[in-house]
PDB file of C-alpha atoms in Angstrom:
ATOM      1  CA  MET A   1       0.000   0.000   0.000  1.00 44.00           C
ATOM      2  CA  LYS A   2       1.280   3.448  -0.839  1.00 48.00           C
ATOM      3  CA  LYS A   3       2.413   5.591   2.083  1.00 46.00           C
ATOM      4  CA  GLY A   4       0.091   8.465   1.127  1.00 51.00           C
ATOM      5  CA  ILE A   5      -3.005   6.277   1.209  1.00 48.00           C
ATOM      6  CA  PHE A   6      -1.964   4.798   4.558  1.00 41.00           C
ATOM      7  CA  LEU A   7      -1.596   8.266   6.058  1.00 42.00           C
ATOM      8  CA  SER A   8      -4.988   9.328   4.723  1.00 45.00           C
ATOM      9  CA  MET A   9      -6.686   6.305   6.275  1.00 49.00           C
ATOM     10  CA  SER A  10      -4.891   6.939   9.571  1.00 43.00           C
ATOM     11  CA  ILE A  11      -6.177  10.507   9.552  1.00 44.00           C
ATOM     12  CA  PHE A  12      -9.736   9.186   9.207  1.00 45.00           C
ATOM     13  CA  ILE A  13      -9.339   6.953  12.232  1.00 42.00           C
ATOM     14  CA  LEU A  14      -7.839   9.807  14.266  1.00 39.00           C
ATOM     15  CA  GLY A  15     -10.335  12.422  13.100  1.00 45.00           C
ATOM     16  CA  LEU A  16     -13.380  10.315  13.877  1.00 43.00           C
ATOM     17  CA  THR A  17     -12.232   9.772  17.467  1.00 39.00           C
ATOM     18  CA  ILE A  18     -11.886  13.485  18.214  1.00 38.00           C
ATOM     19  CA  SER A  19     -14.525  14.646  20.680  1.00 40.00           C
ATOM     20  CA  SER A  20     -16.009  18.107  20.604  1.00 41.00           C
ATOM     21  CA  PRO A  21     -14.680  20.559  23.197  1.00 40.00           C
ATOM     22  CA  PHE A  22     -18.008  22.383  23.346  1.00 42.00           C
ATOM     23  CA  PRO A  23     -20.267  20.105  25.450  1.00 42.00           C
ATOM     24  CA  SER A  24     -17.496  18.870  27.758  1.00 39.00           C
ATOM     25  CA  THR A  25     -16.382  22.367  28.759  1.00 39.00           C
ATOM     26  CA  ALA A  26     -19.695  24.202  28.734  1.00 44.00           C
ATOM     27  CA  LYS A  27     -20.299  23.663  32.466  1.00 46.00           C
ATOM     28  CA  SER A  28     -16.859  25.019  33.379  1.00 50.00           C
ATOM     29  CA  LEU A  29     -17.004  28.158  31.258  1.00 51.00           C
ATOM     30  CA  PRO A  30     -17.004  31.541  33.053  1.00 54.00           C
ATOM     31  CA  ASP A  31     -20.347  33.183  33.828  1.00 61.00           C
ATOM     32  CA  SER A  32     -19.444  35.982  31.404  1.00 71.00           C
ATOM     33  CA  ILE A  33     -19.762  33.550  28.487  1.00 75.00           C
ATOM     34  CA  THR A  34     -23.013  33.809  26.558  1.00 80.00           C
ATOM     35  CA  TYR A  35     -24.591  31.367  24.140  1.00 81.00           C
ATOM     36  CA  SER A  36     -26.067  31.703  20.685  1.00 83.00           C
ATOM     37  CA  ALA A  37     -27.811  29.512  18.133  1.00 87.00           C
ATOM     38  CA  PHE A  38     -27.965  30.282  14.431  1.00 88.00           C
ATOM     39  CA  ASP A  39     -28.645  28.622  11.072  1.00 94.00           C
ATOM     40  CA  TRP A  40     -27.511  28.896   7.477  1.00 96.00           C
ATOM     41  CA  GLN A  41     -29.479  27.742   4.444  1.00 98.00           C
ATOM     42  CA  ILE A  42     -27.156  26.163   1.865  1.00 98.00           C
ATOM     43  CA  SER A  43     -28.134  26.103  -1.821  1.00 98.00           C
ATOM     44  CA  ASN A  44     -26.891  26.084  -5.423  1.00 98.00           C
ATOM     45  CA  ALA A  45     -23.923  23.787  -4.752  1.00 98.00           C
ATOM     46  CA  GLN A  46     -21.377  22.988  -7.440  1.00 98.00           C
ATOM     47  CA  VAL A  47     -18.497  20.528  -7.570  1.00 98.00           C
ATOM     48  CA  VAL A  48     -15.229  22.476  -7.846  1.00 97.00           C
ATOM     49  CA  ASP A  49     -12.980  19.400  -7.856  1.00 98.00           C
ATOM     50  CA  PRO A  50     -14.213  15.762  -8.065  1.00 97.00           C
ATOM     51  CA  GLY A  51     -11.079  14.549  -6.301  1.00 97.00           C
ATOM     52  CA  LYS A  52      -9.461  11.164  -6.852  1.00 96.00           C
ATOM     53  CA  THR A  53     -10.587   7.673  -5.850  1.00 96.00           C
ATOM     54  CA  MET A  54      -8.159   4.887  -4.937  1.00 96.00           C
ATOM     55  CA  THR A  55      -8.871   1.280  -3.968  1.00 95.00           C
ATOM     56  CA  ASN A  56      -6.617  -1.337  -2.391  1.00 93.00           C
ATOM     57  CA  ASN A  57      -6.902  -4.224   0.054  1.00 93.00           C
ATOM     58  CA  LYS A  58      -7.663  -1.817   2.917  1.00 92.00           C
ATOM     59  CA  GLY A  59     -10.614  -0.187   1.223  1.00 95.00           C
ATOM     60  CA  THR A  60     -11.677   2.646  -1.070  1.00 96.00           C
ATOM     61  CA  LEU A  61     -10.684   6.255  -0.521  1.00 97.00           C
ATOM     62  CA  THR A  62     -11.919   9.380  -2.291  1.00 97.00           C
ATOM     63  CA  LYS A  63      -9.868  12.448  -1.405  1.00 96.00           C
ATOM     64  CA  GLY A  64      -9.619  16.071  -2.520  1.00 97.00           C
ATOM     65  CA  TYR A  65     -13.338  16.442  -3.246  1.00 98.00           C
ATOM     66  CA  ILE A  66     -14.361  20.133  -3.161  1.00 98.00           C
ATOM     67  CA  ILE A  67     -17.759  21.804  -3.413  1.00 98.00           C
ATOM     68  CA  GLU A  68     -18.917  25.406  -3.154  1.00 98.00           C
ATOM     69  CA  ALA A  69     -22.426  26.660  -2.422  1.00 98.00           C
ATOM     70  CA  ALA A  70     -24.374  29.758  -1.413  1.00 98.00           C
ATOM     71  CA  ALA A  71     -24.827  30.237   2.352  1.00 98.00           C
ATOM     72  CA  ASP A  72     -27.646  32.495   3.576  1.00 97.00           C
ATOM     73  CA  ALA A  73     -28.299  33.207   7.249  1.00 95.00           C
ATOM     74  CA  VAL A  74     -31.684  32.055   8.506  1.00 95.00           C
ATOM     75  CA  SER A  75     -31.335  33.669  11.931  1.00 88.00           C
ATOM     76  CA  PRO A  76     -30.115  37.193  12.832  1.00 87.00           C
ATOM     77  CA  ASP A  77     -27.350  35.923  15.145  1.00 82.00           C
ATOM     78  CA  ALA A  78     -25.404  34.239  12.341  1.00 86.00           C
ATOM     79  CA  PRO A  79     -21.958  35.892  12.128  1.00 83.00           C
ATOM     80  CA  ILE A  80     -22.071  35.936   8.315  1.00 89.00           C
ATOM     81  CA  LYS A  81     -25.342  36.902   6.677  1.00 92.00           C
ATOM     82  CA  LYS A  82     -24.577  35.994   3.092  1.00 95.00           C
ATOM     83  CA  GLY A  83     -21.543  34.188   1.781  1.00 96.00           C
ATOM     84  CA  THR A  84     -19.997  31.149   0.118  1.00 97.00           C
ATOM     85  CA  LEU A  85     -19.664  27.742   1.726  1.00 97.00           C
ATOM     86  CA  ARG A  86     -16.593  25.764   0.663  1.00 97.00           C
ATOM     87  CA  ILE A  87     -16.032  22.164   1.710  1.00 98.00           C
ATOM     88  CA  THR A  88     -12.929  20.080   1.040  1.00 98.00           C
ATOM     89  CA  MET A  89     -13.475  16.494   2.096  1.00 97.00           C
ATOM     90  CA  SER A  90     -12.572  12.833   1.787  1.00 97.00           C
ATOM     91  CA  ALA A  91     -14.573   9.616   2.150  1.00 97.00           C
ATOM     92  CA  PHE A  92     -13.246   6.193   3.149  1.00 97.00           C
ATOM     93  CA  LEU A  93     -14.924   2.764   2.854  1.00 97.00           C
ATOM     94  CA  PRO A  94     -12.985   0.087   4.793  1.00 96.00           C
ATOM     95  CA  ALA A  95     -12.791  -3.328   3.138  1.00 95.00           C
ATOM     96  CA  LYS A  96     -13.124  -5.007   6.546  1.00 94.00           C
ATOM     97  CA  ASP A  97     -13.881  -3.981  10.101  1.00 92.00           C
ATOM     98  CA  MET A  98     -11.194  -1.743  11.590  1.00 87.00           C
ATOM     99  CA  PRO A  99     -10.828  -0.071  15.009  1.00 88.00           C
ATOM    100  CA  GLY A 100     -13.620   2.493  15.133  1.00 87.00           C
ATOM    101  CA  GLN A 101     -14.775   1.723  11.586  1.00 92.00           C
ATOM    102  CA  LYS A 102     -17.099  -0.889  10.126  1.00 94.00           C
ATOM    103  CA  ALA A 103     -16.959  -2.434   6.666  1.00 95.00           C
ATOM    104  CA  GLY A 104     -19.815  -1.227   4.480  1.00 94.00           C
ATOM    105  CA  THR A 105     -19.896   2.279   5.981  1.00 97.00           C
ATOM    106  CA  TRP A 106     -18.417   5.380   4.357  1.00 97.00           C
ATOM    107  CA  TYR A 107     -16.533   7.642   6.776  1.00 97.00           C
ATOM    108  CA  VAL A 108     -16.454  11.271   5.703  1.00 97.00           C
ATOM    109  CA  GLN A 109     -14.325  14.069   7.099  1.00 96.00           C
ATOM    110  CA  GLY A 110     -13.406  17.489   5.815  1.00 97.00           C
ATOM    111  CA  LYS A 111     -12.806  21.180   6.288  1.00 96.00           C
ATOM    112  CA  TRP A 112     -15.546  23.767   5.787  1.00 95.00           C
ATOM    113  CA  SER A 113     -15.624  27.540   5.628  1.00 92.00           C
ATOM    114  CA  ILE A 114     -18.203  30.250   5.013  1.00 93.00           C
ATOM    115  CA  THR A 115     -16.750  33.437   3.562  1.00 93.00           C
ATOM    116  CA  ASP A 116     -18.682  36.689   3.656  1.00 92.00           C
ATOM    117  CA  GLU A 117     -19.494  37.948   0.168  1.00 93.00           C
ATOM    118  CA  ASN A 118     -18.037  41.340   1.164  1.00 87.00           C
ATOM    119  CA  ALA A 119     -14.848  40.001   2.764  1.00 82.00           C
ATOM    120  CA  SER A 120     -11.611  41.645   1.651  1.00 79.00           C
ATOM    121  CA  GLU A 121      -8.668  39.654   0.334  1.00 81.00           C
ATOM    122  CA  THR A 122      -6.855  40.344   3.604  1.00 80.00           C
ATOM    123  CA  GLU A 123      -9.770  38.928   5.601  1.00 75.00           C
ATOM    124  CA  LYS A 124      -9.946  35.848   3.388  1.00 76.00           C
ATOM    125  CA  LYS A 125      -6.262  35.062   3.959  1.00 77.00           C
ATOM    126  CA  ALA A 126      -6.148  35.828   7.684  1.00 72.00           C
ATOM    127  CA  ARG A 127      -5.960  32.956  10.174  1.00 70.00           C
ATOM    128  CA  HIS A 128      -8.745  34.573  12.224  1.00 69.00           C
ATOM    129  CA  SER A 129     -11.077  36.930  10.416  1.00 73.00           C
ATOM    130  CA  GLU A 130     -14.466  38.547  10.896  1.00 75.00           C
ATOM    131  CA  GLY A 131     -15.196  37.709   7.279  1.00 82.00           C
ATOM    132  CA  VAL A 132     -14.595  33.941   7.459  1.00 87.00           C
ATOM    133  CA  VAL A 133     -15.939  31.195   9.725  1.00 87.00           C
ATOM    134  CA  ARG A 134     -14.254  27.802   9.361  1.00 87.00           C
ATOM    135  CA  GLY A 135     -14.006  24.414  11.001  1.00 90.00           C
ATOM    136  CA  ASP A 136     -14.250  20.633  10.578  1.00 94.00           C
ATOM    137  CA  LEU A 137     -16.990  18.207   9.642  1.00 96.00           C
ATOM    138  CA  PHE A 138     -17.528  14.481  10.129  1.00 97.00           C
ATOM    139  CA  ALA A 139     -20.184  12.095   8.822  1.00 97.00           C
ATOM    140  CA  THR A 140     -20.965   8.455   8.217  1.00 97.00           C
ATOM    141  CA  SER A 141     -23.050   7.239   5.298  1.00 97.00           C
ATOM    142  CA  ASN A 142     -24.139   4.089   3.486  1.00 96.00           C
ATOM    143  CA  PHE A 143     -22.993   5.674   0.196  1.00 96.00           C
ATOM    144  CA  ASN A 144     -20.065   7.745  -1.044  1.00 96.00           C
ATOM    145  CA  PRO A 145     -21.330  11.367  -1.042  1.00 96.00           C
ATOM    146  CA  CYS A 146     -18.463  12.283  -3.368  1.00 96.00           C
ATOM    147  CA  ALA A 147     -19.881  10.023  -6.081  1.00 94.00           C
ATOM    148  CA  SER A 148     -23.535   9.172  -5.326  1.00 95.00           C
ATOM    149  CA  GLN A 149     -26.768  10.939  -4.415  1.00 96.00           C
ATOM    150  CA  GLY A 150     -28.739  10.694  -1.207  1.00 97.00           C
ATOM    151  CA  ALA A 151     -29.702  12.246   2.110  1.00 97.00           C
ATOM    152  CA  LEU A 152     -26.785  13.172   4.353  1.00 97.00           C
ATOM    153  CA  SER A 153     -26.238  14.515   7.844  1.00 97.00           C
ATOM    154  CA  ALA A 154     -22.919  15.627   9.322  1.00 97.00           C
ATOM    155  CA  ARG A 155     -21.417  16.876  12.543  1.00 96.00           C
ATOM    156  CA  VAL A 156     -20.064  20.401  12.048  1.00 94.00           C
ATOM    157  CA  LEU A 157     -17.494  21.908  14.420  1.00 90.00           C
ATOM    158  CA  PHE A 158     -15.672  25.182  14.610  1.00 80.00           C
ATOM    159  CA  PRO A 159     -12.766  25.785  16.997  1.00 74.00           C
ATOM    160  CA  MET A 160     -12.105  29.051  18.771  1.00 64.00           C
ATOM    161  CA  SER A 161     -12.440  31.743  16.123  1.00 60.00           C
ATOM    162  CA  LEU A 162     -13.882  35.159  15.466  1.00 56.00           C
ATOM    163  CA  ASN A 163     -17.672  35.204  15.287  1.00 54.00           C
ATOM    164  CA  GLY A 164     -18.403  38.699  14.065  1.00 53.00           C
ATOM    165  CA  ARG A 165     -16.468  40.864  16.565  1.00 55.00           C
ATOM    166  CA  VAL A 166     -16.243  38.380  19.436  1.00 56.00           C
ATOM    167  CA  TRP A 167     -14.486  35.056  19.938  1.00 62.00           C
ATOM    168  CA  ALA A 168     -16.602  31.919  19.792  1.00 67.00           C
ATOM    169  CA  ARG A 169     -16.463  28.173  19.501  1.00 76.00           C
ATOM    170  CA  GLY A 170     -19.184  25.625  19.012  1.00 85.00           C
ATOM    171  CA  GLU A 171     -20.707  22.780  17.100  1.00 90.00           C
ATOM    172  CA  GLY A 172     -23.774  21.866  15.123  1.00 93.00           C
ATOM    173  CA  THR A 173     -25.246  19.682  12.442  1.00 96.00           C
ATOM    174  CA  PHE A 174     -25.748  19.746   8.724  1.00 97.00           C
ATOM    175  CA  THR A 175     -28.910  18.151   7.320  1.00 97.00           C
ATOM    176  CA  GLY A 176     -29.563  17.885   3.599  1.00 97.00           C
ATOM    177  CA  ASN A 177     -28.165  16.088   0.576  1.00 97.00           C
ATOM    178  CA  GLU A 178     -24.793  14.848  -0.638  1.00 96.00           C
ATOM    179  CA  MET A 179     -24.013  18.253  -2.177  1.00 97.00           C
ATOM    180  CA  PHE A 180     -24.434  19.840   1.255  1.00 97.00           C
ATOM    181  CA  GLU A 181     -27.536  21.650   0.116  1.00 98.00           C
ATOM    182  CA  GLY A 182     -29.686  21.952   3.208  1.00 98.00           C
ATOM    183  CA  THR A 183     -29.321  23.554   6.635  1.00 97.00           C
ATOM    184  CA  ILE A 184     -26.419  24.068   9.009  1.00 96.00           C
ATOM    185  CA  GLN A 185     -27.600  24.583  12.598  1.00 95.00           C
ATOM    186  CA  MET A 186     -24.982  25.835  15.059  1.00 89.00           C
ATOM    187  CA  ASP A 187     -24.742  26.326  18.827  1.00 89.00           C
ATOM    188  CA  ALA A 188     -21.905  28.549  20.009  1.00 84.00           C
ATOM    189  CA  ALA A 189     -20.314  29.851  23.180  1.00 81.00           C
ATOM    190  CA  LEU A 190     -19.426  33.549  22.852  1.00 75.00           C
ATOM    191  CA  TRP A 191     -16.576  35.153  24.760  1.00 70.00           C
ATOM    192  CA  PRO A 192     -16.855  38.776  25.953  1.00 67.00           C
ATOM    193  CA  ASP A 193     -14.461  41.506  24.950  1.00 57.00           C
ATOM    194  CA  VAL A 194     -11.333  40.170  26.706  1.00 47.00           C
ATOM    195  CA  ALA A 195      -9.798  43.636  26.730  1.00 42.00           C
ATOM    196  CA  LYS A 196     -12.549  44.799  29.064  1.00 45.00           C
ATOM    197  CA  ILE A 197     -12.914  41.808  31.390  1.00 41.00           C
ATOM    198  CA  LYS A 198      -9.807  40.866  33.376  1.00 44.00           C
ATOM    199  CA  GLY A 199      -9.027  37.171  33.646  1.00 46.00           C
ATOM    200  CA  VAL A 200     -11.301  35.946  30.854  1.00 43.00           C
ATOM    201  CA  LYS A 201      -9.350  34.481  27.969  1.00 47.00           C
ATOM    202  CA  PRO A 202     -10.622  32.651  24.872  1.00 46.00           C
TER     203      PRO A 202
END
């Protein structure tokens, strides 16, 4: 087996065992933290890159699959009102049962971002930006969403990042189809202005 494929499969196993920091730390967060829930409606998705599919005795892997779609806020608390969703993802089907993975199930993981339609080039390139929200996604499916059609749900996470003008982190779910046309529902913990409140750090 090629080294690159082995590393990709290892990343799947590692990524799918990562637990979200949001629920486990919510009870220990300072009282100054507030909470918010918001949704985006995702539509008009297009495949930017179909990626590549490889098969060997360990299973089948599709990697480098990229889609873009329109993201429109459903709720007023969404940090970006109108923008572009971009997802880069991979999907792995193990040939036999593996630790944490079952044969016959596709394991999907990827990176997602929503970029404000008015974001500057500087904001788009910045690690933390008011114009871009980004994070990770994970899903399991009975089909390869990079190659077949069907209903899909995914776990959507974003680490500590700018949410408008405050720091936030959270998690949510995507519900829709294999093109990620549907709804992203997020729950977030919002940090106060750390310059004004001593001892509170994101």
